[in-house]
Coordinates of C-alpha atoms and ligand atoms in Angstrom, one line a residue:
X28 CA 109.7 172.3 202.7
X29 CA 108.0 169.5 200.8
X30 CA 109.5 166.1 201.1
X31 CA 109.5 163.0 198.9
X32 CA 108.5 159.6 200.0
X33 CA 110.7 156.8 198.8
X34 CA 109.0 153.5 199.5
X35 CA 110.7 150.2 200.2
X36 CA 108.5 147.3 199.4
X37 CA 109.0 145.6 202.8
X38 CA 106.9 142.4 202.5
X39 CA 110.0 140.1 202.2
X40 CA 113.6 140.1 201.1
X41 CA 116.5 142.5 201.5
X42 CA 114.6 145.8 201.7
X43 CA 116.7 146.9 204.8
X44 CA 119.9 146.9 202.7
X45 CA 118.2 149.3 200.3
X46 CA 117.1 151.5 203.2
X47 CA 120.7 151.6 204.5
X48 CA 122.0 152.4 201.0
X49 CA 119.6 155.4 200.8
X50 CA 120.6 156.5 204.2
X51 CA 124.3 156.3 203.2
X52 CA 123.7 158.6 200.3
X53 CA 121.6 160.8 202.6
X54 CA 119.1 162.6 200.3
X55 CA 117.7 165.8 201.7
X56 CA 113.9 166.1 201.6
X57 CA 113.5 162.3 201.1
X58 CA 111.7 160.2 203.7
X59 CA 112.2 156.5 203.5
X60 CA 109.0 154.5 204.1
X61 CA 108.5 150.8 204.5
X62 CA 105.6 149.6 202.4
X63 CA 103.6 146.7 203.8
X64 CA 100.0 147.5 203.1
X65 CA 97.7 149.1 200.6
X66 CA 97.5 152.4 202.4
X67 CA 101.3 152.7 202.4
X68 CA 101.2 152.9 198.6
X69 CA 99.5 156.3 198.9
X70 CA 101.6 159.4 198.1
X71 CA 104.8 157.5 197.3
X72 CA 107.2 159.4 195.0
X73 CA 109.1 156.3 194.0
X74 CA 109.4 152.6 195.1
X75 CA 112.2 150.2 195.5
X76 CA 111.4 146.5 195.0
X77 CA 114.1 144.5 196.6
X78 CA 115.7 141.1 196.0
X79 CA 114.3 138.1 197.9
X80 CA 111.9 135.5 196.6
X81 CA 109.8 136.7 193.7
X82 CA 107.2 133.9 194.2
X83 CA 106.7 134.9 197.9
X84 CA 106.6 138.6 197.1
X85 CA 103.9 138.2 194.4
X86 CA 101.9 135.9 196.7
X87 CA 102.1 138.4 199.6
X88 CA 101.2 141.4 197.3
X89 CA 98.1 139.5 196.2
X90 CA 97.2 138.3 199.8
X91 CA 97.4 141.9 201.1
X92 CA 95.4 143.3 198.3
X93 CA 98.2 145.4 196.9
X94 CA 99.0 143.7 193.6
X95 CA 96.6 145.6 191.3
X96 CA 97.1 149.0 193.0
X97 CA 100.9 148.7 192.8
X98 CA 100.6 147.8 189.1
X99 CA 98.3 150.7 188.5
X100 CA 100.7 153.1 190.1
X101 CA 103.7 151.9 188.1
X102 CA 101.6 152.1 184.9
X103 CA 100.8 155.7 185.8
X104 CA 104.6 156.5 186.0
X105 CA 105.7 155.9 189.6
X106 CA 109.5 155.4 189.3
X107 CA 110.7 152.0 190.3
X108 CA 114.1 150.6 191.2
X109 CA 114.0 146.9 191.3
X110 CA 116.7 144.4 192.0
X111 CA 116.9 140.6 191.4
X112 CA 113.6 139.2 192.6
X113 CA 112.1 142.6 192.1
X114 CA 113.1 142.5 188.4
X115 CA 111.5 139.0 188.1
X116 CA 108.3 140.3 189.7
X117 CA 108.1 143.0 187.0
X118 CA 108.9 140.8 184.0
X119 CA 106.4 140.0 181.3
X120 CA 107.8 136.5 180.6
X121 CA 109.3 134.2 183.3
X122 CA 110.7 131.1 181.7
X123 CA 109.1 127.8 182.6
X124 CA 107.1 129.4 185.4
X125 CA 103.5 130.4 185.8
X126 CA 104.0 132.5 188.9
X127 CA 102.2 135.8 188.9
X128 CA 104.1 138.8 187.8
X129 CA 103.3 142.5 187.3
X130 CA 104.1 142.0 183.6
X131 CA 105.3 145.5 183.0
X132 CA 109.0 145.0 181.9
X133 CA 109.2 143.7 178.4
X134 CA 111.8 141.0 179.1
X135 CA 112.1 137.3 179.1
X136 CA 113.8 136.2 182.3
X137 CA 115.1 132.9 183.7
X138 CA 115.3 132.6 187.5
X139 CA 118.3 131.2 189.3
X140 CA 119.9 131.0 185.9
X141 CA 123.7 130.9 186.6
X142 CA 123.6 127.2 187.6
X143 CA 123.3 125.3 190.8
X144 CA 127.0 125.4 191.7
X145 CA 127.4 129.1 191.2
X146 CA 124.7 130.5 193.4
X147 CA 126.5 133.8 194.0
X148 CA 129.4 135.6 192.5
X149 CA 130.9 139.1 192.1
X150 CA 131.9 140.5 188.7
X151 CA 132.8 143.9 187.4
X152 CA 129.9 145.5 185.5
X153 CA 130.4 148.4 183.2
X154 CA 127.3 150.7 183.0
X155 CA 126.7 153.2 180.3
X156 CA 125.8 155.9 182.9
X157 CA 128.8 158.2 183.4
X158 CA 128.0 159.0 187.1
X159 CA 127.9 155.2 187.9
X160 CA 130.7 154.0 185.6
X161 CA 132.1 150.5 186.4
X162 CA 130.7 148.8 189.5
X163 CA 131.0 145.5 191.3
X164 CA 128.0 143.4 190.4
X165 CA 127.0 141.2 193.3
X166 CA 124.9 138.4 191.8
X167 CA 123.0 136.3 194.3
X168 CA 120.9 133.4 192.8
X169 CA 120.5 135.9 190.0
X170 CA 118.2 135.7 187.1
X171 CA 119.3 136.1 183.5
X172 CA 117.6 138.3 181.0
X173 CA 117.3 136.2 177.9
X174 CA 115.5 138.7 175.6
X175 CA 114.2 142.2 175.8
X176 CA 111.8 144.3 173.8
X177 CA 112.6 147.5 171.9
X178 CA 111.4 149.8 174.7
X179 CA 114.0 148.4 177.0
X180 CA 117.2 150.3 177.2
X181 CA 120.2 148.3 178.3
X182 CA 122.2 150.2 181.0
X183 CA 124.8 147.5 181.7
X184 CA 125.9 144.1 180.3
X185 CA 127.7 141.1 181.7
X186 CA 128.8 138.3 179.5
X187 CA 126.9 139.8 176.5
X188 CA 123.6 139.8 178.4
X189 CA 121.8 142.8 179.9
X190 CA 122.1 142.9 183.7
X191 CA 120.7 146.4 184.3
X192 CA 117.9 147.9 182.2
X193 CA 115.5 150.8 182.0
X194 CA 112.0 150.9 180.5
X195 CA 110.4 154.3 181.0
X196 CA 110.6 155.0 184.7
X197 CA 111.4 151.4 185.7
X198 CA 115.1 150.6 186.4
X199 CA 115.9 147.0 187.2
X200 CA 119.1 145.1 187.9
X201 CA 119.7 141.4 188.1
X202 CA 122.4 142.0 190.8
X203 CA 122.4 143.9 194.1
X204 CA 123.6 147.5 193.9
X205 CA 122.3 148.1 197.4
X206 CA 125.3 146.2 198.8
X207 CA 127.8 148.7 197.4
X208 CA 129.1 151.0 200.1
X209 CA 128.7 154.2 198.0
X210 CA 125.3 153.2 196.5
X211 CA 126.0 154.8 193.1
X212 CA 122.9 153.3 191.5
X213 CA 120.6 154.6 194.2
X214 CA 122.2 158.0 193.9
X215 CA 121.7 158.1 190.1
X216 CA 118.1 156.8 190.5
X217 CA 117.1 159.4 192.9
X218 CA 118.9 162.2 191.0
X219 CA 117.2 161.1 187.7
X220 CA 113.7 160.4 188.8
X221 CA 113.0 162.5 191.9
Ligands
LIG324 N1 116.1 133.5 193.0 C1 115.2 134.6 193.5 C2 113.9 134.6 192.8 O1 113.7 133.8 191.9 C3 115.9 135.9 193.3 C4 117.2 136.0 194.1 C5 117.5 137.3 194.7 O2 116.6 138.2 194.7 N2 118.6 137.5 195.2 O3 113.0 135.3 193.2

């Protein structure tokens, strides 16, 4: 029986929480693989880019010679689930910052954008996906999406701004669905793209 390889970009950040979320859902015929080097990118069915520090992640991708290959694979349609720093890493336009990004998500994003006092908060987030419904959004030093292009579909809003989006086979959230016990976003992502 053929199995799918779901990669976790494991250079930095909370990739382990994503791995646990996938394990909780327990997908048959899906192997979870930690991605740390160029050769790990081979034969992935999909990749999760976790939260963490987007500046560090882009620096490590470049240092380990993975940046261009990762970008090429995403352009060629590899499904991506990105959260928080992962979303920033994919954005075309990062406000006031010349950090390197993959530049594949047509959004303008501001890092750490909910103010210094409020580093983290929880808030209910209503998605437009019926199998996900309303979930608890866990925002940790979260970015804000200030603008998005016409190819970007908004999957969830919070305070009149998109917090979960889809562009082609890239799904990205400014919050942390991997911390939800029943992992509804991971479940939907795998069912939709794998
Ligand atoms: N503030 C982080 C960044 O700019 C993102 C925070 C997170 O991933 N929880 O990369």
